[in-house]
């Protein structure tokens, strides 16, 4: 008999805490929709009290997503709980994730609270939260560095106060599989009312053991695993959910557990998260890396041709990796295009569909073979864009570059108030000249922090994809751009970062949480 393991995805909360990642509301909604398609049990949509932006995003997700339950993070303070309730009250099943640290170092230096005060606050806040939320998860932050007897004591009390789920995070990625497993076993053996709750694990990857620690927790009675897609998150990130899920599936002979996940949605989910966050997945990443199903050496290729199982323990189809099929071309009509959009998992309004079709047609002028990856990128851009806010638009650019002359760029932009402005600047290289020129035309103060360029798929007519991190008026924003040409993709990425800043300013101002 297989035990059901609930998957708690925190890509939009802990994952979004990755340095430099800054998703706007439309991007978060798109990821949440995909997590629902993946059949994640619980989506941690954000930390509503941390900023107006997070509040609005959690609220929009809670009102849109119906097949996964939506949970919001909250410190153990009444005002956070109230704010979370305002964001989550319209969810199908509003859930709250309350946390308070229990390790000696956190209690003494960060919270400046005695252990008794930590117990009292946790109990009071769980009781308060239970007046509103039907499901309350309580997390002992830095549990893996906490005293086990103290943990047993506080857990017993928060269960009596009404908590439904107890999460024991390895907040700093310090524990080992054996130690973490033993901690859960100890808690199960020393907390008399433990059967009234579900146990959850939450692992960070500082020592590269987050997935192994999560599996050890499952072996010791945990029925909920928290993690993120692609393992993104604070510092070294969180447990990669795709790895946990596939380990359980492939080694079901060893692990008698199953999840609700629709595993063939894993690749799409990974792609979407990578593209929207700008955190690309390393080629050799387990389960969804580009090389995970490539066999390079002759001996391996020979073995796989004779019997795939010689070297392939996971089939690409299981996780939704399909060969990058050649699809639509110059002569494809609207109907075929619409079918493809649905097949790629997008639900577009008529207006956005027209926009996408136009862009696809433009693409076929440069590119004979339009692949699933190309279309996925266009559709994702359109789906997460908004016409409601006036933005900068690239009208024209020209870059002169040669090994014997000074790189010079001329750019013409349409500003958010519909003026066309133009100027020219020089730089040390073509991208620098281009970015200096764009920066000179933009009112916002910008400073480039990171720049990446890659191709989507292969071939000489592959699309270029650029990612940038830009400080816009002091805020770190990431931007992305796609085009047939590398410089054009680079220009779009820079302008996209500034536009994302404008969208953010129009919706909210992000406030800094100082007391977390
Ligand atoms: O890692 C951690 O401890 C957390 C808590 C907020 C649950 O993310
Ligand atoms: Zn965490």
Short mmCIF file of N, CA and C in Angstrom, two decimals, residues 278-337:
data_model
loop_
_atom_site.label_atom_id
_atom_site.label_comp_id
_atom_site.label_asym_id
_atom_site.label_seq_id
_atom_site.Cartn_x
_atom_site.Cartn_y
_atom_site.Cartn_z
N UNK A 278 14.66 33.86 -14.94
CA UNK A 278 15.99 34.13 -15.48
C UNK A 278 17.05 33.24 -14.85
N UNK A 279 16.63 32.25 -14.06
CA UNK A 279 17.60 31.34 -13.45
C UNK A 279 17.64 30.07 -14.28
N UNK A 280 18.57 30.03 -15.23
CA UNK A 280 18.56 28.89 -16.14
C UNK A 280 19.06 27.64 -15.42
N UNK A 281 18.62 26.52 -15.95
CA UNK A 281 18.91 25.23 -15.32
C UNK A 281 20.23 24.71 -15.89
N UNK A 282 21.10 24.26 -15.02
CA UNK A 282 22.39 23.73 -15.51
C UNK A 282 22.13 22.50 -16.38
N UNK A 283 22.98 22.32 -17.42
CA UNK A 283 22.74 21.25 -18.39
C UNK A 283 22.71 19.87 -17.73
N UNK A 284 23.53 19.68 -16.70
CA UNK A 284 23.60 18.34 -16.08
C UNK A 284 22.68 18.19 -14.87
N UNK A 285 21.71 19.09 -14.73
CA UNK A 285 20.79 19.02 -13.59
C UNK A 285 19.99 17.72 -13.67
N UNK A 286 19.85 17.06 -12.52
CA UNK A 286 19.09 15.81 -12.47
C UNK A 286 17.66 16.05 -12.96
N UNK A 287 17.10 15.08 -13.60
CA UNK A 287 15.70 14.99 -14.04
C UNK A 287 15.34 15.92 -15.21
N UNK A 288 15.68 17.22 -15.15
CA UNK A 288 15.21 18.10 -16.23
C UNK A 288 16.34 18.86 -16.94
N UNK A 289 17.59 18.58 -16.61
CA UNK A 289 18.69 19.26 -17.30
C UNK A 289 18.75 18.85 -18.76
N UNK A 290 19.29 19.74 -19.59
CA UNK A 290 19.35 19.49 -21.03
C UNK A 290 20.10 18.20 -21.36
N UNK A 291 21.10 17.86 -20.55
CA UNK A 291 21.88 16.66 -20.82
C UNK A 291 21.38 15.40 -20.11
N UNK A 292 20.31 15.55 -19.34
CA UNK A 292 19.89 14.42 -18.50
C UNK A 292 19.52 13.18 -19.33
N UNK A 293 19.17 13.40 -20.61
CA UNK A 293 18.77 12.25 -21.45
C UNK A 293 19.68 12.10 -22.67
N UNK A 294 20.86 12.79 -22.62
CA UNK A 294 21.78 12.71 -23.75
C UNK A 294 22.85 11.68 -23.44
N UNK A 295 23.15 10.84 -24.40
CA UNK A 295 24.18 9.82 -24.18
C UNK A 295 25.33 10.12 -25.12
N UNK A 296 26.47 10.44 -24.55
CA UNK A 296 27.56 10.98 -25.35
C UNK A 296 28.57 9.89 -25.78
N UNK A 297 28.97 9.06 -24.81
CA UNK A 297 30.06 8.14 -25.16
C UNK A 297 29.55 7.02 -26.06
N UNK A 298 30.44 6.52 -26.90
CA UNK A 298 30.09 5.47 -27.86
C UNK A 298 29.53 4.24 -27.16
N UNK A 299 30.16 3.86 -26.07
CA UNK A 299 29.72 2.65 -25.37
C UNK A 299 28.29 2.83 -24.86
N UNK A 300 28.02 4.04 -24.31
CA UNK A 300 26.67 4.30 -23.80
C UNK A 300 25.66 4.32 -24.95
N UNK A 301 26.03 4.99 -26.05
CA UNK A 301 25.10 5.07 -27.18
C UNK A 301 24.78 3.67 -27.70
N UNK A 302 25.82 2.86 -27.80
CA UNK A 302 25.63 1.51 -28.29
C UNK A 302 24.67 0.74 -27.37
N UNK A 303 24.90 0.89 -26.05
CA UNK A 303 24.05 0.20 -25.07
C UNK A 303 22.60 0.65 -25.19
N UNK A 304 22.40 1.97 -25.29
CA UNK A 304 21.04 2.52 -25.33
C UNK A 304 20.32 2.06 -26.59
N UNK A 305 21.07 1.98 -27.71
CA UNK A 305 20.43 1.53 -28.95
C UNK A 305 19.97 0.07 -28.82
N UNK A 306 20.76 -0.72 -28.08
CA UNK A 306 20.39 -2.15 -27.94
C UNK A 306 19.24 -2.30 -26.95
N UNK A 307 19.32 -1.56 -25.87
CA UNK A 307 18.24 -1.58 -24.88
C UNK A 307 18.37 -0.31 -24.04
N UNK A 308 17.40 0.61 -24.16
CA UNK A 308 17.49 1.93 -23.52
C UNK A 308 17.78 1.82 -22.03
N UNK A 309 17.29 0.73 -21.43
CA UNK A 309 17.44 0.62 -19.96
C UNK A 309 18.89 0.36 -19.52
N UNK A 310 19.78 0.10 -20.49
CA UNK A 310 21.17 -0.12 -20.09
C UNK A 310 21.73 1.10 -19.37
N UNK A 311 21.39 2.29 -19.90
CA UNK A 311 21.93 3.51 -19.27
C UNK A 311 20.85 4.53 -18.94
N UNK A 312 19.59 4.20 -19.18
CA UNK A 312 18.55 5.22 -19.01
C UNK A 312 17.57 4.75 -17.94
N UNK A 313 17.63 5.34 -16.76
CA UNK A 313 16.70 4.89 -15.71
C UNK A 313 15.40 5.69 -15.73
N UNK A 314 15.43 6.85 -16.38
CA UNK A 314 14.21 7.66 -16.48
C UNK A 314 13.96 7.87 -17.97
N UNK A 315 12.73 7.67 -18.42
CA UNK A 315 12.50 7.97 -19.84
C UNK A 315 12.18 9.46 -19.96
N UNK A 316 12.64 10.09 -21.04
CA UNK A 316 12.36 11.52 -21.20
C UNK A 316 10.85 11.80 -21.16
N UNK A 317 10.06 10.87 -21.74
CA UNK A 317 8.60 11.08 -21.80
C UNK A 317 7.99 11.19 -20.41
N UNK A 318 8.57 10.46 -19.45
CA UNK A 318 7.99 10.46 -18.10
C UNK A 318 7.90 11.89 -17.56
N UNK A 319 8.92 12.71 -17.84
CA UNK A 319 8.93 14.06 -17.28
C UNK A 319 8.50 15.11 -18.31
N UNK A 320 8.05 14.64 -19.48
CA UNK A 320 7.53 15.57 -20.49
C UNK A 320 8.61 16.16 -21.38
N UNK A 321 9.74 15.48 -21.50
CA UNK A 321 10.77 15.95 -22.44
C UNK A 321 10.47 15.31 -23.79
N UNK A 322 10.16 16.17 -24.76
CA UNK A 322 9.90 15.62 -26.10
C UNK A 322 10.97 16.18 -27.02
N UNK A 323 11.28 15.45 -28.09
CA UNK A 323 12.27 16.00 -29.01
C UNK A 323 11.66 17.30 -29.53
N UNK A 324 12.53 18.29 -29.71
CA UNK A 324 12.04 19.62 -30.03
C UNK A 324 11.42 19.62 -31.43
N UNK A 325 10.19 19.16 -31.49
CA UNK A 325 9.55 18.89 -32.77
C UNK A 325 9.49 20.12 -33.66
N UNK A 326 9.72 19.88 -34.91
CA UNK A 326 9.58 20.93 -35.90
C UNK A 326 8.08 21.13 -36.06
N UNK A 327 7.64 22.35 -35.95
CA UNK A 327 6.19 22.46 -36.01
C UNK A 327 5.71 23.36 -37.13
N UNK A 328 5.29 24.54 -36.76
CA UNK A 328 4.65 25.38 -37.77
C UNK A 328 5.67 26.11 -38.63
N UNK A 329 5.25 26.47 -39.80
CA UNK A 329 6.13 27.22 -40.70
C UNK A 329 5.38 28.37 -41.34
N UNK A 330 6.03 28.94 -42.33
CA UNK A 330 5.52 30.12 -43.06
C UNK A 330 4.06 29.98 -43.50
N UNK A 331 3.70 28.74 -43.92
CA UNK A 331 2.37 28.57 -44.51
C UNK A 331 1.31 28.13 -43.51
N UNK A 332 1.71 28.00 -42.26
CA UNK A 332 0.71 27.54 -41.27
C UNK A 332 -0.34 28.63 -41.04
N UNK A 333 -1.56 28.16 -40.91
CA UNK A 333 -2.67 29.12 -40.74
C UNK A 333 -3.01 29.32 -39.28
N UNK A 334 -3.98 30.21 -39.05
CA UNK A 334 -4.41 30.57 -37.70
C UNK A 334 -4.94 29.36 -36.93
N UNK A 335 -5.66 28.49 -37.65
CA UNK A 335 -6.27 27.37 -36.96
C UNK A 335 -5.21 26.44 -36.36
N UNK A 336 -4.23 26.10 -37.22
CA UNK A 336 -3.14 25.22 -36.75
C UNK A 336 -2.38 25.89 -35.62
N UNK A 337 -2.21 27.20 -35.75
CA UNK A 337 -1.49 27.94 -34.73
C UNK A 337 -2.23 27.86 -33.38
#
